[in-house]
Amino acid sequence: MYGDLANKLVLEAKRSQQLSNKSKKGNSLPMYHEELVRNILQEVVQLSKNTEYLKEQQQLGNMDSKVWKCQQFVMLLCMERNKRCLLAYQRLRSQMLDSLAWDNNGLDILHDTLGNTQDTTDLSPQEQEYLKEYSELITELKSGALTDIDLTGSLTPPSDVFIDVRVLKDAGEIQTEYGVFNLIKDSQFFVRQSDVERLIQQGYLQKIK
Amino acid sequence: MNIDIDDILADLDRDTTAVDHTQDNFTSDGNTTRLNTSLDYSISGELNGKIGRSSEIISPAEDFAQLMRCWRNERCSPELMPYPHYLMTRILRRIQEQMEHIENISMGFLEESMNQISHGSGNVTGDGDDEDDEFGMGRGNNVINNNNKLPLLCMEAELERVKFVIRSFIRCRLNKIDKYSLYLKQIEDDSMNFLPINELLSKEEMVYHEKHLSILLKLFNNSILRHMPPELQAINDTEGTLNMIEEPDWKKFVFIYIKEVKDDSTLDRNEFGKPCYTVTIEELNEIVELTIGGIYVMRYEIIRQLVLDQKAYLI
């Protein structure tokens, strides 16, 4: 039937949602189903052609008006259904992109947004453009009146002033705003939490309980 | 026979304090109404030359409590709450001041150690900032000499905490703005609204709302809607089989705590003589008494007005 392809797409959306819920942060979006989307769009075009044809027939007067109304209505419903499924899929993906942009954006270096997502090829070109624009929007928001508050910062409440951190990967010398750390693999530091929050989010350091 | 003299005692209490604490009340239009203390005194005929400073500043502690309440309400309510413009400006200004203050103090530490190295004298050269903070670390105070880092740590930790609350608050609001963006757009176009959009959102949020909606629409248009027949190209279609504008879930159940408000006209008394508010649940045609200090689970639409009037808090 007409809605079946769209159903498949929504199932796919459901799966990627579950994946991102279950897995830890730093999920990568699954690939954009271009093939499937294109097929659904073709279906819609087909349907709209059908309605056009029916309209012509109706005007020529070789159709019963009741039958015509029913046919028109069912066609419209099928198209609406397809539209809903496509939009739901796209909306879900855009929400995932938003969380990507919030999570690991603007922490250290703002340029090279797409460097951390290996799946740039998995995004449709429109999505890549959207991600770039949304990141810019977030940067703009941060540089507004709320400069003192780092909006992309951690959302877990600060409990300790000083913490122990272990360096997970070699990063050489990293210059923070507060001073220079020499991050050698497997070394430990006892530092103020607010200094290293960003490095923890980037995965260079690990907090020691 | 008992004579109640509490009010007389209270009067005496008021007189003995040198500084009186008048709280500014923000009226609904945002103008501060200052209680004129001298007037008060002259009326009571006890003008003893000790007119307390009528404090221009609402206490930071009160502001923070207010912020915490806003934050909790925002986290729990299904709708977007009005943005507390004045409160946020005050708090943001204080944060900036406190940051500079901490900076100055830590600079003082540095200079102090430098001085000790170069001259061996413990004379602090402050940078003209002779504002004693609450820890009594004024200029030339011995506290700096033992390099007591504790107050500095406390201040920094406190600042981090306030910042966290604001961050969480704003992020929560942005999340709601994303969710209800089309609904907000509808509110904007609708002039018959209870609240203008610039009351509901801050300036930055307005900008965010506009821009995010536009890039989102661009994405949808380019990838999907362009290929649709013209009658299906709308993103905010309310005529179709399904309404595409997602409104807040007014019927959501929330936990509320009923707060005590002095001499409120809408208060009733229940059969046990306890003060309470009465609300009506329309769908069940049932009247509920909300006793002061009680905690209830209610539908949001019923208690919305109480929450907006700050007579009930979401928890």
XYZ file of C-alpha atoms in Angstrom:
524
model
C 0.000 0.000 0.000
C 0.943 3.637 -0.253
C 2.086 4.256 3.303
C 4.340 1.226 3.621
C 7.592 2.802 2.537
C 7.022 5.671 4.931
C 6.380 3.154 7.670
C 9.784 1.661 7.034
C 11.324 5.094 7.374
C 9.614 5.725 10.686
C 10.769 2.354 11.988
C 14.275 3.403 11.044
C 13.798 6.641 12.951
C 12.597 4.709 15.961
C 15.660 2.518 15.857
C 18.086 5.393 15.725
C 16.257 7.025 18.613
C 16.639 3.912 20.721
C 20.281 3.655 19.747
C 21.011 7.169 20.875
C 19.063 6.690 24.101
C 20.831 3.499 25.028
C 24.333 4.329 24.049
C 26.504 6.839 25.809
C 26.911 10.365 24.587
C 28.912 11.007 21.489
C 26.606 8.927 19.396
C 26.928 9.253 15.707
C 23.844 9.635 13.637
C 23.063 6.692 11.411
C 23.136 7.305 7.730
C 20.553 9.419 6.000
C 18.242 7.144 4.046
C 18.373 8.994 0.822
C 17.122 6.088 -1.231
C 14.068 5.548 0.901
C 13.245 9.228 1.119
C 13.557 9.581 -2.619
C 11.223 6.653 -3.174
C 8.629 8.121 -0.850
C 8.853 11.466 -2.580
C 8.366 9.715 -5.910
C 5.285 8.073 -4.492
C 3.940 11.473 -3.525
C 4.561 12.802 -7.006
C 2.743 9.782 -8.403
C -0.195 10.417 -6.134
C -0.437 14.066 -7.024
C -0.382 13.139 -10.723
C -3.262 10.794 -10.074
C -5.277 13.528 -8.449
C -4.608 15.815 -11.395
C -5.836 13.151 -13.766
C -8.954 12.577 -11.690
C -9.679 16.284 -11.672
C -9.567 16.402 -15.445
C -11.859 13.402 -15.707
C -14.280 15.023 -13.291
C -14.386 18.191 -15.336
C -15.083 16.179 -18.483
C -18.008 14.758 -16.597
C -17.423 11.064 -16.978
C -17.307 10.355 -13.273
C -19.753 10.046 -10.472
C -19.222 12.910 -8.063
C -19.423 10.703 -4.965
C -16.817 8.310 -6.249
C -14.615 11.203 -7.274
C -14.803 12.801 -3.854
C -13.883 9.550 -2.171
C -10.931 8.977 -4.485
C -9.670 12.503 -4.008
C -9.917 12.203 -0.282
C -8.041 8.923 -0.043
C -5.260 10.276 -2.248
C -4.957 13.320 -0.033
C -4.813 11.169 3.073
C -2.029 9.036 1.611
C -0.025 12.137 0.773
C -0.551 13.570 4.229
C 0.578 10.335 5.775
C 3.757 10.366 3.724
C 4.410 13.950 4.623
C 3.989 13.212 8.301
C 6.415 10.316 8.215
C 9.036 12.274 6.302
C 8.789 15.235 8.608
C 8.924 13.059 11.703
C 12.092 11.426 10.427
C 13.691 14.736 9.544
C 12.655 16.326 12.832
C 14.184 13.513 14.846
C 17.427 13.848 12.964
C 17.494 17.598 13.412
C 16.996 17.174 17.151
C 19.937 14.797 17.260
C 22.018 17.307 15.341
C 21.034 19.983 17.847
C 22.211 17.885 20.755
C 25.448 17.189 18.890
C 25.946 20.893 18.394
C 25.312 21.619 22.072
C 27.371 18.765 23.442
C 30.699 19.150 21.766
C 30.664 22.537 20.297
C 32.535 25.624 21.187
C 34.374 23.940 23.995
C 37.853 24.334 22.799
C 38.100 25.444 19.251
C 35.066 26.533 17.391
C 36.277 25.944 13.904
C 36.289 22.458 12.539
C 32.832 21.634 13.788
C 32.544 18.659 11.558
C 35.938 17.308 12.518
C 34.501 15.491 15.487
C 31.656 13.856 13.653
C 33.047 11.231 11.364
C 29.655 10.838 9.809
C 29.603 13.992 7.786
C 29.119 11.793 4.794
C 26.114 10.279 6.522
C 24.335 13.587 6.564
C 22.450 14.947 3.661
C 23.914 18.198 2.319
C 20.974 20.136 3.720
C 21.670 18.702 7.154
C 25.323 19.651 6.988
C 24.339 23.184 6.199
C 21.832 23.164 9.049
C 24.392 21.894 11.534
C 26.817 24.608 10.562
C 24.210 27.321 10.871
C 22.957 26.036 14.194
C 26.465 25.975 15.622
C 26.889 29.560 14.548
C 23.630 30.409 16.259
C 24.808 28.869 19.514
C 28.055 30.791 19.331
C 26.111 33.964 18.812
C 23.922 33.200 21.799
C 26.941 32.640 23.999
C 28.559 35.891 23.032
C 25.440 37.876 23.882
C 24.531 39.226 27.281
C 25.208 35.900 28.905
C 28.931 35.986 28.381
C 29.707 35.258 31.985
C 27.697 32.094 31.909
C 29.075 29.379 29.726
C 25.916 27.976 28.212
C 27.582 24.943 26.711
C 29.136 24.089 30.039
C 28.378 21.095 32.115
C 24.837 20.553 33.279
C 25.770 18.526 36.309
C 25.901 20.688 39.389
C 29.380 21.472 40.711
C 29.921 19.677 43.986
C 33.654 19.692 44.640
C 36.072 22.509 44.262
C 39.121 20.337 43.715
C 39.209 17.021 41.939
C 41.690 14.371 40.936
C 41.980 13.792 37.218
C 43.906 11.257 35.216
C 45.104 11.973 31.710
C 43.696 9.495 29.229
C 45.430 10.473 26.066
C 48.549 12.335 25.302
C 47.856 15.863 24.316
C 51.124 17.635 24.806
C 50.921 21.037 26.352
C 47.462 22.471 26.597
C 47.014 26.079 27.335
C 43.942 26.792 29.377
C 42.811 30.234 30.290
C 44.092 29.620 33.782
C 47.547 28.302 33.077
C 49.517 25.661 31.248
C 49.052 21.946 31.803
C 51.499 19.447 30.485
C 49.291 16.495 29.691
C 51.404 13.380 29.660
C 49.558 10.126 29.343
C 48.707 8.419 32.638
C 49.795 11.307 34.799
C 47.509 12.603 37.498
C 46.597 16.103 38.533
C 44.881 17.622 41.498
C 43.196 20.688 40.064
C 40.253 22.978 40.375
C 37.215 21.523 38.716
C 36.244 24.609 36.781
C 39.647 24.645 35.059
C 39.465 21.172 33.627
C 35.764 20.816 32.941
C 36.271 21.421 29.267
C 39.138 18.977 28.979
C 36.988 16.342 30.636
C 34.210 16.990 28.133
C 36.649 16.636 25.283
C 37.789 13.313 26.646
C 41.397 14.159 27.431
C 40.951 13.704 31.142
C 39.003 11.377 33.315
C 37.694 12.233 36.722
C 38.787 9.950 39.487
C 36.071 9.089 41.927
C -7.279 38.244 81.959
C -4.574 38.328 79.327
C -3.502 41.462 77.636
C -1.844 40.921 74.299
C 1.095 43.255 73.950
C 2.845 41.662 71.000
C 2.275 44.640 68.753
C 3.775 47.033 71.292
C 6.810 44.815 71.635
C 7.157 44.673 67.894
C 7.133 48.459 67.767
C 9.908 48.590 70.313
C 11.884 46.045 68.353
C 11.635 48.165 65.262
C 12.891 51.283 66.997
C 15.977 49.773 68.505
C 17.406 48.675 65.213
C 19.539 51.346 63.660
C 19.049 50.210 60.099
C 15.610 49.309 59.053
C 15.065 46.859 56.342
C 12.552 48.113 53.922
C 12.015 45.750 51.131
C 11.319 47.193 47.775
C 8.346 45.671 46.165
C 8.278 45.313 42.464
C 4.918 46.246 41.218
C 3.588 44.592 38.176
C 4.778 47.305 35.855
C 8.286 46.935 37.166
C 8.638 50.272 38.926
C 10.125 50.147 42.353
C 7.910 51.548 45.017
C 10.057 52.728 47.813
C 8.604 52.783 51.254
C 9.312 56.176 52.613
C 10.689 55.451 56.018
C 10.844 59.026 57.243
C 7.165 59.339 56.562
C 6.497 56.217 58.540
C 8.416 57.566 61.450
C 6.776 60.954 61.469
C 3.350 59.403 61.410
C 4.103 57.243 64.377
C 5.533 60.298 66.073
C 8.792 58.595 66.951
C 11.182 60.436 64.739
C 14.368 60.133 66.720
C 16.752 61.373 64.069
C 17.777 57.844 63.256
C 16.292 57.366 59.886
C 17.562 54.134 58.498
C 18.818 53.981 54.973
C 16.007 52.835 52.843
C 17.854 50.141 51.036
C 17.828 50.532 47.303
C 18.972 47.002 46.883
C 16.929 43.914 47.315
C 19.016 41.469 49.244
C 21.063 39.050 47.118
C 19.874 36.154 49.224
C 16.276 36.967 48.410
C 17.141 37.246 44.738
C 18.836 33.892 44.756
C 15.863 32.273 46.436
C 13.693 33.816 43.758
C 15.976 32.446 41.061
C 15.797 28.984 42.555
C 12.013 29.192 42.537
C 11.945 30.291 38.911
C 14.309 27.471 38.028
C 12.200 24.841 39.756
C 9.006 26.123 38.206
C 10.588 26.165 34.783
C 11.849 22.619 35.118
C 8.485 21.264 36.203
C 5.917 23.221 34.256
C 4.719 22.075 30.852
C 4.578 25.619 29.468
C 7.172 28.300 29.047
C 7.090 30.632 32.034
C 7.405 34.412 31.634
C 11.023 35.476 31.725
C 12.010 37.236 34.983
C 13.617 40.245 33.305
C 14.476 42.385 36.317
C 15.652 39.517 38.461
C 17.979 38.233 35.759
C 19.496 41.640 35.035
C 20.228 42.107 38.711
C 21.755 38.690 39.120
C 23.870 38.937 35.976
C 25.186 42.281 37.118
C 26.076 40.853 40.505
C 27.875 37.943 38.922
C 29.990 40.307 36.895
C 30.821 42.378 39.951
C 31.675 39.334 41.992
C 33.946 38.029 39.255
C 35.837 41.302 39.161
C 35.991 41.287 42.924
C 37.534 37.835 43.040
C 39.958 38.846 40.331
C 41.007 41.842 42.383
C 41.501 39.830 45.516
C 43.611 37.205 43.802
C 45.661 39.966 42.197
C 46.099 41.302 45.690
C 47.480 37.947 46.705
C 49.974 38.015 43.921
C 51.090 41.541 44.648
C 51.340 40.640 48.270
C 53.743 37.811 47.656
C 55.722 39.979 45.253
C 55.998 42.662 47.874
C 57.113 40.201 50.468
C 59.835 39.027 48.198
C 61.031 42.458 47.167
C 60.600 44.530 50.314
C 59.818 42.094 53.007
C 56.984 44.328 54.110
C 53.459 43.110 54.385
C 51.851 46.179 52.961
C 49.164 45.470 50.465
C 48.860 47.832 47.570
C 45.234 47.518 46.746
C 43.968 48.827 43.488
C 41.653 51.488 44.771
C 38.987 48.973 45.497
C 38.421 49.725 49.143
C 35.220 47.801 49.366
C 35.437 45.488 52.319
C 33.885 42.193 51.499
C 31.899 40.154 53.924
C 34.935 38.293 55.141
C 36.510 41.439 56.461
C 39.533 41.250 54.201
C 40.108 44.940 53.932
C 43.373 46.523 53.001
C 46.333 45.752 55.156
C 44.397 43.128 56.953
C 46.440 40.367 58.476
C 44.252 37.745 56.910
C 46.136 38.120 53.676
C 49.386 37.688 55.456
C 48.641 34.128 56.444
C 47.470 33.688 52.873
C 44.137 32.344 53.896
C 42.679 30.916 50.741
C 39.421 29.730 52.229
C 37.254 32.811 51.555
C 38.494 32.923 47.992
C 37.621 29.269 47.496
C 34.191 29.773 48.979
C 33.529 32.719 46.729
C 34.602 30.849 43.624
C 32.582 27.790 44.471
C 29.563 29.937 45.143
C 29.940 31.730 41.857
C 30.173 28.400 40.052
C 26.950 27.308 41.689
C 24.990 30.407 40.784
C 26.290 30.155 37.250
C 25.206 26.541 37.090
C 21.657 27.393 38.146
C 21.377 30.119 35.525
C 22.882 27.882 32.863
C 20.449 25.127 33.647
C 17.560 27.586 33.695
C 18.384 29.100 30.321
C 19.037 25.742 28.714
C 15.700 24.473 29.962
C 13.967 27.497 28.468
C 15.758 27.077 25.146
C 14.629 23.487 25.065
C 11.034 24.557 25.499
C 11.415 27.247 22.882
C 12.588 24.601 20.426
C 9.709 22.362 21.309
C 6.970 24.958 21.047
C 8.501 27.160 18.378
C 5.510 26.976 16.073
C 3.134 27.575 18.938
C 5.112 30.639 19.999
C 5.021 31.882 16.432
C 1.258 31.561 16.528
C 1.144 33.550 19.766
C 3.203 36.269 18.142
C 0.810 36.653 15.257
C -2.190 36.533 17.535
C -2.813 39.965 18.991
C -5.510 38.772 21.354
C -2.984 37.301 23.684
C -2.666 37.522 27.416
C 1.078 38.143 27.276
C 3.114 39.886 24.618
C 5.958 37.769 23.355
C 8.649 40.106 24.621
C 7.398 39.581 28.169
C 7.557 35.860 27.733
C 11.061 35.741 26.246
C 14.240 37.643 26.828
C 15.919 39.500 23.979
C 18.437 36.753 23.335
C 15.732 34.141 23.407
C 13.723 36.084 20.839
C 16.681 36.134 18.485
C 17.320 32.446 19.061
C 13.686 31.588 18.464
C 13.526 33.494 15.186
C 16.764 32.197 13.785
C 16.391 28.607 14.806
C 12.918 28.465 13.332
C 14.159 29.918 10.074
C 17.043 27.488 9.626
C 14.842 24.572 10.620
C 12.267 25.588 8.034
C 14.998 25.886 5.466
C 16.076 22.333 6.202
C 12.540 20.970 5.934
C 11.771 22.926 2.826
C 14.881 21.863 0.994
C 14.692 18.216 1.891
C 10.972 17.459 1.925
C 8.356 20.123 1.524
C 9.594 21.306 -1.854
C 8.589 18.023 -3.412
C 5.108 18.099 -1.978
C 2.029 19.258 -3.854
C 1.306 22.917 -3.081
C -1.623 22.287 -0.767
C 0.612 20.209 1.506
C 3.583 22.516 1.747
C 2.626 24.279 4.952
C 4.518 23.385 8.103
C 1.901 24.849 10.411
C -1.112 23.170 8.919
C -4.046 23.236 11.314
C -6.713 22.244 8.799
C -5.486 18.746 8.073
C -6.280 15.527 9.827
C -3.732 16.422 12.472
C -2.819 19.731 13.968
C 0.845 20.352 13.265
C 1.308 22.905 16.032
C 2.309 21.350 19.268
C 0.872 23.160 22.237
C 2.007 22.717 25.801
C 0.280 19.873 27.552
C -2.037 21.894 29.771
C -3.427 18.834 31.427
C -0.117 17.547 32.647
C -0.021 16.548 36.279
C 2.424 18.467 38.444
C 3.371 18.456 42.090
C 2.641 21.738 43.837
C 3.379 23.159 47.230
C 0.954 25.759 48.537
C 2.780 28.692 49.993
C 1.592 30.979 52.710
C 0.651 34.481 51.674
C -0.369 36.995 54.284
C -3.865 38.483 54.118
C -4.812 37.363 50.674
C -8.285 38.124 49.460
C -8.725 34.886 47.554
C -8.072 32.791 50.618
C -10.966 30.929 52.074
C -11.299 29.039 55.276
C -12.165 25.404 55.329
C -14.270 23.637 57.897
C -11.304 23.135 60.198
C -10.499 26.812 60.214
C -7.350 26.422 58.166
C -6.734 28.883 55.375
C -6.942 27.386 51.903
C -7.508 28.213 48.254
C -10.396 26.659 46.438
C -10.114 25.652 42.821
C -12.598 23.975 40.574
C -11.829 21.049 38.336
C -14.140 21.667 35.430
C -14.165 18.317 33.746
C -15.194 16.524 36.919
C -17.168 19.470 38.260
C -15.437 19.065 41.540
C -14.209 21.647 44.035
C -10.868 21.116 45.703
C -9.516 22.885 48.739
C -5.785 23.489 48.687
C -4.667 24.003 52.248
C -1.696 26.237 52.952
C 1.470 24.204 53.369
C 0.055 21.162 51.658
C 1.515 19.284 48.713
C -0.802 18.195 45.927
C -0.708 16.549 42.549
C -2.909 18.564 40.238
C -3.486 19.215 36.593
C -1.443 22.196 35.510
C -4.279 24.167 33.894
C -6.195 24.263 37.158
C -3.449 25.743 39.284
C -1.773 27.806 36.578
C -3.018 31.114 37.932
C -1.845 30.260 41.442
C 1.617 29.464 40.113
C 1.810 32.691 38.121
C 0.739 34.649 41.204
C 3.432 32.853 43.194
C 0.925 31.415 45.622
C 1.929 27.895 44.725
C 5.290 26.465 43.750
C 5.965 23.510 41.534
C 8.246 20.971 43.092
